[in-house]
Amino acid sequence: MVDLQVNLGTLSLKNPVTTASGCFGYGSEYTDFMDISRLGAVFTKAVTRENREGNPSPRMTETPSGMLNSVGLQNKGVDYFINSIYPTLQQYNTVFIANVSGSTLDEYVEIAEKINALPGIPAIELNISCPNVKKGGMVFGTNRKSASEVIKAVRKVYRKILIVKLSPNVTSIPVFAKTAEDAGADAISLINTILAMSIDAEKRKPVLATVTGGLSGPAVKPVALRMVWEAYHSVKIPVIGMGGIRSVSDAIEFMLAGATAIQIGTANFVEPAVSINILEGIGKYLERHGFSSVRELIGNLEMPEGFERFRPKTF
Amino acid sequence: MVKKKIEDLLVTGNQRLNKDYFILTLRSGDPLPAIFPGQFAELRVNHAGDTFLRRPISFYDVGREHHEIRLLIREVGSGTRQLGMLGPGDTLNMIYPLGHPFTMVDGKEFLLAAGGVGIAPMLLLGKTLKQAGKRPVFLFGARSKEQMFDLTEFEELGEVYITTEDGSMGKKGMITDHPILETGNFDGCYSCGPEPMMKAIAKLATGKEIFCEVSLENMMACGIGACLCCAQPTVHGMKMACVDGPVFNTKELLW
């Protein structure tokens, strides 16, 4: 029996297979198709301070090997999360990690403080990378100073595992990975969606009501893989990798690039039970390659001879 | 609530109706779950190059005795084109049954107004109404005769009225121009098709103070309420077409 357990700081996950925020609801949407308790963790849909209706429709369009969305953090607010959703999560034997988003630094802090008080939530994922809101989100995550400020402020009030979700819409992943680590993050997760757009040539109009949206799905995988690899070589804290994962091989590749755990996002929309297939496949891969622990995969990449000096620069 | 399932169904037939439309006949190895008119399935598309998402398709007909499902599909892009190439012996993976169905209400005579591939949910709805002792009246619109197909199955259930934009079949014009809308004595309407048409039917129903439900075709990704992409603003806040709909009472919509 191979050892699948991984650690995000002091938080132990029974396996590295988790589901990405915004792509798995609060878990209950998937119970008809799989036993969600088998997952390493579930990252919840983003939680904001107040109820948000999200962006106008159309919010989604399919693109080559992927999709664009501009949902815009639709959720019923942190108090609803605490009173109505949190109690339902306790029945599952998996780790729930709340994805926290806001428009202002104070909003992030207030939500983090409230969720800190929930004994059943051992970690939050700080979403400073949503590309679909006018205020907050990516605005924080693409500026080094504001990213540092919001992470530090949340770190002061949040005593459990703090994961910071990074944006791919920056010129240097190492810079932002290091910024998160220095500001007190226990782990980083990446990538959020890539800012993108779609145009209807016949109508000569943008397809999405918000004009731009976030690209996800297999189309982003190679970009995400490179960024996870860069992040892994820039920080000492664990990296959670995501971006277009839909197969066992995809998941293994992210771990070899340096991910301690992986998140499955858009693929859940197409194959609701894909995460369980990937979990089972990882076990088989480890056996086939003679590994006794999944942790042996992390960053276990054989580089071309002489490549050492080409490591990504941290600064 | 009926448990949703992911299943490989056997394709037993693919009937080409015209250039754009075809009917897939599928068979399940197991007894079918309860399926109601207006509900849909998410179909996996294999080998369609770079398409990625499933295709949401409403149920055209359900034959419980032989575990048979029929789907009326219009080719609109590479995904549906690939589905159109399926043939007997192939399998089709689908997630079903999904969505909130049409509601059965009191009354005798009901208008079922549909345009284009919006006709798809109307056969099962017509059958269900007829079984409940009600009288379905069908009003279907298309661009031209070439876009229409054999409607014998509908004719067996009730009167069928047709409009085409070029007048090549039935009355010339749009559905909303058809005199049956004024002369008919309907207790309610059901509609599916282009949004301007559904809005016009909704307006008519509001004027006559009768029940009206429409089936929306918002772009969907997951079909199970997880991604929040198919948002529909309603008087009760933002709803999701895939789980709260696709069928909505028009009084709920902010039209």
XYZ file of C-alpha atoms in Angstrom:
570
model
C 0.000 0.000 0.000
C 1.549 3.292 -1.061
C 1.599 6.301 1.227
C -0.494 9.100 -0.262
C -0.379 11.516 2.644
C 1.001 15.021 2.041
C 1.516 18.059 4.270
C 0.725 21.718 3.788
C 2.733 23.089 6.666
C 1.183 21.492 9.740
C -1.967 20.509 7.864
C -1.975 16.897 6.801
C -4.014 15.806 3.780
C -4.726 12.115 3.304
C -3.820 12.455 -0.359
C -2.757 15.224 -2.751
C -5.957 15.232 -4.830
C -8.188 18.216 -4.120
C -10.855 20.118 -6.008
C -10.459 23.766 -6.999
C -12.498 26.678 -5.755
C -15.466 27.581 -7.934
C -15.329 24.232 -9.686
C -16.861 21.968 -7.074
C -19.509 24.087 -5.343
C -19.468 23.128 -1.683
C -19.086 19.439 -2.475
C -22.755 18.452 -2.210
C -23.265 19.004 -5.955
C -20.988 16.000 -6.558
C -22.227 13.434 -4.034
C -24.425 11.688 -6.641
C -21.270 10.817 -8.586
C -18.564 10.071 -6.024
C -17.642 9.769 -2.364
C -16.218 13.213 -1.743
C -14.756 12.038 1.573
C -12.046 10.297 -0.440
C -10.596 13.633 -1.554
C -7.535 15.135 0.085
C -9.411 18.408 0.408
C -12.222 20.454 -1.091
C -11.587 24.150 -1.762
C -14.961 25.878 -1.459
C -16.499 28.428 -3.778
C -15.154 31.894 -2.876
C -16.644 33.528 0.193
C -17.041 37.323 0.319
C -18.336 39.505 3.136
C -21.749 40.223 1.624
C -24.059 38.397 -0.728
C -22.918 38.785 -4.350
C -25.074 38.155 -7.389
C -22.047 37.868 -9.648
C -21.693 39.240 -13.165
C -24.372 39.552 -15.864
C -24.869 36.791 -18.468
C -23.384 35.490 -20.650
C -20.743 34.482 -18.150
C -19.297 31.521 -19.946
C -18.145 30.482 -23.356
C -16.314 27.456 -24.602
C -12.911 28.039 -26.191
C -10.472 25.646 -27.845
C -9.754 22.990 -25.196
C -11.051 25.179 -22.432
C -13.561 27.747 -21.345
C -13.817 31.380 -20.338
C -15.816 32.374 -17.301
C -16.721 35.636 -15.657
C -18.930 34.373 -12.838
C -17.683 37.143 -10.566
C -17.577 35.473 -7.131
C -21.311 34.823 -6.841
C -21.985 33.614 -3.277
C -24.278 34.370 -0.364
C -21.722 35.958 1.921
C -19.651 34.837 4.890
C -22.479 34.763 7.448
C -24.531 32.488 5.216
C -21.447 30.331 4.751
C -20.974 30.041 8.513
C -24.630 29.455 9.387
C -25.925 27.412 6.474
C -23.046 25.788 4.629
C -20.431 25.108 7.264
C -22.744 22.845 9.356
C -23.386 20.649 6.287
C -19.664 20.133 5.654
C -19.082 18.307 8.930
C -20.688 15.092 7.645
C -17.831 14.509 5.189
C -14.522 12.986 6.164
C -12.378 15.380 4.188
C -10.697 18.726 4.747
C -12.681 21.785 3.636
C -10.641 24.869 2.840
C -12.523 28.138 2.437
C -11.569 30.356 -0.476
C -11.687 33.946 0.784
C -12.115 36.957 -1.481
C -12.844 40.630 -1.026
C -12.886 44.092 -2.526
C -10.874 45.735 0.235
C -8.153 44.753 2.654
C -10.626 45.107 5.540
C -13.049 42.733 3.870
C -10.366 40.030 3.533
C -9.400 40.496 7.174
C -12.972 40.387 8.463
C -13.809 37.161 6.604
C -10.531 35.525 7.632
C -11.232 36.388 11.255
C -14.721 34.903 11.101
C -13.531 31.710 9.444
C -10.665 31.421 11.912
C -13.339 30.795 14.543
C -14.683 27.692 12.748
C -13.025 24.599 14.222
C -13.893 22.463 11.185
C -12.041 24.673 8.690
C -8.273 24.204 9.151
C -7.146 26.486 6.322
C -8.137 29.295 4.015
C -7.107 30.024 0.472
C -6.706 33.761 0.045
C -7.997 34.636 -3.395
C -5.994 37.637 -4.550
C -6.214 36.509 -8.144
C -9.822 36.539 -9.377
C -9.763 38.273 -12.785
C -13.525 38.863 -12.895
C -14.190 41.538 -10.312
C -13.568 45.256 -10.710
C -12.295 45.768 -7.186
C -10.089 43.443 -5.200
C -9.185 39.991 -6.449
C -6.488 40.231 -9.074
C -5.950 43.915 -8.297
C -4.280 42.773 -5.068
C -2.514 39.821 -6.584
C -0.802 41.628 -9.446
C 0.803 44.352 -7.370
C 3.614 43.277 -5.101
C 3.022 45.918 -2.449
C -0.735 45.418 -2.126
C -0.327 41.629 -2.231
C 2.136 41.836 0.626
C -0.113 44.169 2.621
C -3.241 42.043 2.355
C -1.409 38.807 3.162
C 0.282 40.382 6.199
C -3.005 41.835 7.449
C -4.764 38.479 7.146
C -1.788 36.693 8.690
C -2.225 38.821 11.826
C -5.767 37.583 12.455
C -5.681 34.138 10.877
C -3.922 31.533 13.010
C -4.379 28.403 10.926
C -2.974 27.394 7.551
C -2.916 30.351 5.174
C -2.721 29.477 1.489
C -2.365 32.311 -1.011
C -3.781 31.753 -4.493
C -1.601 33.442 -7.083
C -2.518 35.024 -10.381
C -0.830 33.969 -13.622
C -1.396 37.493 -14.955
C 1.987 38.776 -13.800
C 5.381 39.057 -15.453
C 7.205 37.097 -12.746
C 5.750 34.217 -10.759
C 8.911 33.923 -8.601
C 8.450 37.529 -7.433
C 4.884 36.962 -6.280
C 5.576 33.515 -4.841
C 8.360 34.978 -2.726
C 6.204 37.962 -1.761
C 3.549 35.591 -0.437
C 6.084 33.548 1.485
C 7.709 36.624 3.010
C 4.309 38.026 4.016
C 3.555 34.907 6.023
C 1.788 32.454 3.728
C 2.040 28.784 4.769
C 1.541 27.627 1.187
C 0.776 29.027 -2.239
C -1.626 27.744 -4.862
C -1.526 28.492 -8.563
C -2.650 29.215 -11.163
C -5.950 31.096 -11.084
C -7.456 31.687 -14.528
C -5.663 33.576 -17.277
C -7.239 36.875 -18.277
C -8.660 36.362 -21.751
C -11.418 37.301 -24.150
C -13.669 35.903 -26.824
C -15.246 37.723 -29.769
C -18.261 36.826 -31.889
C -17.125 37.819 -35.378
C -20.643 37.656 -36.878
C -22.112 39.992 -34.287
C -18.884 41.981 -33.915
C -19.341 41.838 -30.146
C -17.449 40.399 -27.207
C -19.022 37.092 -26.179
C -18.948 37.704 -22.429
C -21.079 40.425 -20.867
C -18.000 41.536 -18.939
C -15.934 41.556 -22.180
C -13.004 39.730 -20.541
C -12.978 36.589 -18.425
C -10.733 33.910 -17.034
C -9.450 31.075 -19.212
C -9.280 27.585 -17.723
C -9.181 24.005 -18.880
C -6.599 21.913 -20.746
C -5.617 24.958 -22.837
C -3.834 26.535 -19.853
C -2.042 23.441 -18.608
C 1.422 24.010 -20.124
C 1.458 27.603 -18.848
C 0.357 26.481 -15.396
C 2.940 23.722 -15.294
C 5.756 26.150 -16.055
C 4.518 28.565 -13.390
C 4.231 25.848 -10.741
C 7.769 24.746 -11.568
C 9.016 28.338 -11.221
C 7.176 28.817 -7.947
C 8.563 25.570 -6.517
C 12.095 26.785 -7.129
C 11.406 30.198 -5.634
C 10.017 29.372 -2.178
C 10.398 26.892 0.648
C 6.687 26.666 1.460
C 4.527 24.023 -0.256
C 3.041 24.731 -3.673
C -0.412 23.538 -4.681
C -0.596 23.150 -8.435
C -3.556 23.540 -10.735
C -4.448 24.517 -14.275
C -6.148 22.214 -16.760
C -5.587 18.962 -14.882
C -7.892 16.269 -16.243
C -5.853 13.068 -16.251
C -3.599 11.018 -13.997
C -0.612 12.052 -16.078
C -1.502 15.747 -15.732
C -1.601 15.391 -11.948
C 1.731 13.535 -11.834
C 3.320 16.181 -14.068
C 2.297 18.943 -11.664
C 3.793 17.038 -8.731
C 7.008 16.443 -10.642
C 7.101 20.184 -11.377
C 7.010 20.743 -7.632
C 3.415 20.628 -6.426
C 2.796 19.049 -3.022
C -0.902 18.761 -3.826
C -3.000 19.385 -6.903
C -6.390 20.963 -7.502
C -8.779 19.751 -10.162
C -10.926 22.533 -11.555
C -12.705 22.802 -14.874
C -12.425 19.052 -15.534
C -15.061 18.493 -12.815
C -17.600 20.138 -15.130
C -17.014 17.546 -17.813
C -16.330 14.428 -15.744
C -17.849 14.827 -12.293
C -15.919 11.847 -10.874
C -12.582 12.710 -12.504
C -10.880 13.438 -9.164
C -11.458 9.888 -7.924
C -10.097 8.443 -11.177
C -7.004 10.600 -10.774
C -6.592 9.585 -7.136
C -6.720 5.907 -8.060
C -4.396 6.466 -10.987
C -1.760 8.143 -8.831
C -1.668 5.075 -6.583
C -1.132 2.824 -9.593
C 1.579 5.113 -10.986
C 3.477 5.003 -7.706
C 3.322 1.210 -7.613
C 4.349 0.930 -11.232
C 7.367 3.183 -10.681
C 8.319 1.666 -7.341
C 7.695 4.683 -5.128
C 6.544 4.048 -1.580
C 5.252 7.576 -0.987
C 3.599 10.163 -3.184
C 5.873 12.740 -1.545
C 8.773 11.280 -3.509
C 7.236 12.783 -6.639
C 7.376 16.387 -5.483
C 9.860 18.233 -7.674
C 11.405 14.923 -8.684
C 12.258 16.089 -12.156
C 15.347 14.965 -13.969
C 16.711 18.066 -15.685
C 18.873 18.137 -18.799
C 22.583 18.084 -18.066
C 23.967 21.513 -17.287
C 20.534 22.963 -16.643
C 21.298 23.847 -13.013
C 22.344 27.410 -13.815
C 19.100 28.103 -15.712
C 16.947 27.818 -12.636
C 14.438 30.621 -12.546
C 15.741 33.629 -10.707
C 13.885 34.450 -7.547
C 14.501 38.165 -7.936
C -34.784 14.300 -5.859
C -33.827 11.667 -8.416
C -30.177 10.711 -8.204
C -28.161 11.934 -11.173
C -26.058 9.334 -12.927
C -23.193 9.126 -15.376
C -23.797 6.337 -17.830
C -22.658 4.947 -21.161
C -25.766 4.388 -23.244
C -25.889 2.309 -26.381
C -26.763 4.169 -29.557
C -29.416 2.130 -31.368
C -30.388 4.628 -34.012
C -29.562 7.926 -35.661
C -32.376 9.241 -37.789
C -31.470 12.140 -40.041
C -34.465 14.494 -40.305
C -32.974 17.151 -42.565
C -29.667 18.885 -43.159
C -29.351 20.136 -39.579
C -31.564 17.954 -37.402
C -31.263 14.350 -36.280
C -32.739 12.103 -33.622
C -30.466 9.849 -31.583
C -32.038 6.776 -30.045
C -30.234 5.455 -26.988
C -30.734 2.412 -24.822
C -29.769 1.936 -21.202
C -28.893 -1.439 -19.732
C -30.872 -0.510 -16.641
C -34.408 0.694 -16.029
C -34.477 4.445 -16.611
C -34.718 6.860 -13.702
C -37.782 9.119 -13.576
C -37.418 11.642 -16.416
C -39.797 14.587 -16.767
C -40.479 16.863 -19.750
C -38.118 19.832 -19.832
C -35.269 17.971 -18.170
C -31.996 17.433 -20.010
C -28.824 15.392 -20.232
C -25.191 16.503 -20.565
C -23.634 14.545 -23.447
C -19.935 13.849 -23.715
C -18.505 14.596 -27.136
C -15.589 12.424 -28.153
C -13.197 13.069 -31.015
C -14.481 16.561 -31.817
C -11.046 18.135 -31.848
C -10.812 20.972 -29.390
C -14.338 21.001 -27.934
C -14.142 20.464 -24.248
C -17.476 20.785 -22.461
C -20.428 18.432 -22.613
C -23.480 19.416 -24.646
C -26.750 19.949 -22.763
C -29.633 18.371 -24.716
C -33.248 18.086 -23.562
C -35.196 14.832 -23.663
C -37.323 14.424 -26.781
C -38.926 11.156 -25.809
C -38.605 8.444 -23.200
C -39.653 4.823 -23.721
C -39.611 3.249 -20.307
C -40.484 -0.249 -21.497
C -37.316 -0.649 -23.567
C -35.148 1.696 -21.457
C -35.038 3.951 -24.475
C -34.306 7.658 -24.742
C -34.607 9.793 -27.860
C -32.837 13.119 -28.292
C -33.631 15.677 -30.986
C -30.425 17.518 -31.815
C -29.561 20.352 -34.168
C -26.065 20.607 -35.560
C -24.744 24.010 -34.650
C -21.029 23.422 -34.232
C -18.308 20.820 -34.114
C -19.660 19.218 -30.917
C -23.163 18.552 -32.189
C -21.750 17.646 -35.601
C -19.727 14.911 -33.924
C -22.841 13.682 -32.102
C -24.555 13.535 -35.487
C -21.960 11.042 -36.666
C -22.836 8.502 -33.977
C -24.471 5.350 -35.216
C -25.888 2.044 -33.986
C -23.371 0.210 -31.811
C -21.626 3.364 -30.592
C -21.884 4.432 -26.987
C -22.725 7.869 -25.678
C -21.730 8.940 -22.201
C -24.243 11.154 -20.478
C -25.053 12.699 -17.123
C -28.797 12.663 -16.467
C -31.523 13.462 -15.576
C -30.770 17.129 -14.976
C -32.762 20.281 -14.375
C -36.131 21.409 -13.190
C -38.960 20.198 -15.481
C -42.156 21.796 -16.779
C -44.959 21.996 -14.212
C -48.339 20.312 -14.642
C -51.130 22.705 -13.693
C -54.922 22.692 -13.694
C -56.636 23.353 -16.996
C -57.661 21.606 -20.191
C -56.008 23.215 -23.184
C -52.372 24.215 -23.402
C -50.311 25.956 -26.044
C -46.868 24.474 -26.703
C -45.010 27.125 -28.700
C -41.511 26.391 -29.936
C -39.010 27.667 -32.467
C -36.078 25.833 -33.997
C -34.567 23.151 -31.791
C -36.859 24.456 -29.024
C -39.257 21.838 -30.391
C -37.127 19.186 -28.647
C -38.801 19.125 -25.199
C -42.321 19.497 -26.631
C -42.940 15.863 -27.619
C -42.457 14.470 -24.135
C -44.379 17.419 -22.711
C -47.249 16.871 -25.165
C -47.378 13.168 -24.304
C -47.374 13.898 -20.587
C -50.153 16.463 -20.950
C -52.243 14.093 -23.044
C -51.783 11.269 -20.550
C -53.062 13.650 -17.871
C -56.227 14.161 -19.926
C -55.252 17.593 -21.241
C -55.217 18.921 -24.774
C -51.819 20.042 -26.144
C -51.885 22.436 -29.106
C -48.547 22.775 -30.874
C -47.324 25.906 -32.593
C -43.924 25.532 -34.206
C -41.835 28.034 -36.104
C -38.882 27.650 -38.429
C -36.988 29.719 -40.959
C -38.179 27.604 -43.871
C -39.585 24.221 -44.868
C -36.034 22.834 -45.072
C -35.653 23.421 -41.345
C -38.858 21.509 -40.512
C -39.336 17.765 -40.338
C -41.967 15.095 -40.090
C -44.314 16.050 -37.248
C -46.531 12.941 -37.314
C -45.716 12.130 -33.708
C -46.980 15.530 -32.643
C -50.064 15.281 -34.829
C -51.001 12.094 -32.968
C -51.147 14.133 -29.760
C -52.987 17.251 -30.867
C -53.360 20.015 -33.418
C -50.116 21.262 -34.953
C -49.754 24.764 -36.399
C -46.691 25.845 -38.340
C -45.172 29.156 -39.270
C -42.136 29.699 -41.469
C -40.384 32.982 -42.023
C -40.374 32.531 -45.812
C -43.861 31.040 -46.027
C -42.624 27.777 -47.537
C -44.677 25.816 -44.986
C -47.680 26.755 -42.871
C -48.361 30.425 -42.234
C -45.766 32.933 -43.359
C -44.218 34.929 -40.570
C -43.207 34.422 -36.988
C -44.913 32.241 -34.388
C -46.104 35.373 -32.708
C -48.061 36.360 -35.861
C -50.152 33.174 -35.881
C -53.908 33.746 -35.396
C -54.238 30.713 -33.082
C -52.656 32.852 -30.369
C -55.736 35.065 -30.401
C -58.431 32.556 -31.287
C -57.238 29.754 -29.011
C -58.733 29.401 -25.562
C -55.688 28.274 -23.623
C -55.382 27.626 -19.926
C -51.622 27.978 -20.119
C -48.547 28.129 -22.347
C -45.230 26.365 -22.502
C -42.493 27.715 -24.723
C -38.950 26.986 -25.805
C -36.881 28.656 -28.493
C -35.346 32.020 -29.346
C -35.647 34.530 -26.518
C -37.693 37.158 -28.462
C -40.272 34.448 -29.219
C -40.484 33.285 -25.623
C -40.785 36.866 -24.453
C -43.662 37.453 -26.874
C -45.450 34.302 -25.660
C -44.865 35.395 -22.066
C -46.351 38.795 -22.815
C -49.383 37.196 -24.397
C -49.854 34.934 -21.369
C -49.536 37.862 -19.014
C -52.179 39.735 -21.013
C -54.559 36.784 -20.831
C -53.595 36.168 -17.203
C -52.727 32.546 -17.839
C -49.912 30.277 -16.669
C -46.707 30.393 -18.719
C -43.449 28.496 -18.450
C -40.418 28.786 -20.709
C -37.308 26.660 -21.091
C -34.157 28.768 -21.321
C -31.067 27.938 -23.328
C -28.407 29.780 -21.277
C -24.847 28.669 -21.946
C -23.998 25.941 -19.474
C -20.782 24.301 -18.389
C -21.365 21.751 -15.617
C -25.155 21.246 -15.724
C -25.253 20.377 -12.018
C -25.148 23.747 -10.256
C -21.445 23.860 -9.472
C -19.932 26.402 -11.854
C -22.604 29.151 -11.639
C -22.119 30.022 -15.311
C -25.705 29.767 -16.600
C -26.979 32.557 -14.358
C -30.494 33.887 -14.842
C -31.673 36.992 -12.968
C -35.103 36.405 -11.370
C -37.380 38.150 -8.896
C -35.899 35.785 -6.326
C -32.314 36.794 -7.119
C -29.811 35.060 -9.357
C -30.852 31.522 -10.312
C -29.039 28.844 -12.279
C -30.636 27.619 -15.508
C -29.187 24.130 -14.983
C -30.679 23.366 -11.554
C -33.338 26.018 -10.867
C -34.333 25.822 -14.547
C -34.034 25.418 -17.476
C -37.809 25.763 -17.036
C -38.946 28.966 -15.339
C -42.369 30.468 -14.760
C -42.268 33.748 -16.681
C -43.544 35.611 -13.608
C -40.208 34.765 -11.996
C -38.130 36.248 -14.806
C -37.111 39.886 -15.003
C -38.356 40.206 -18.607
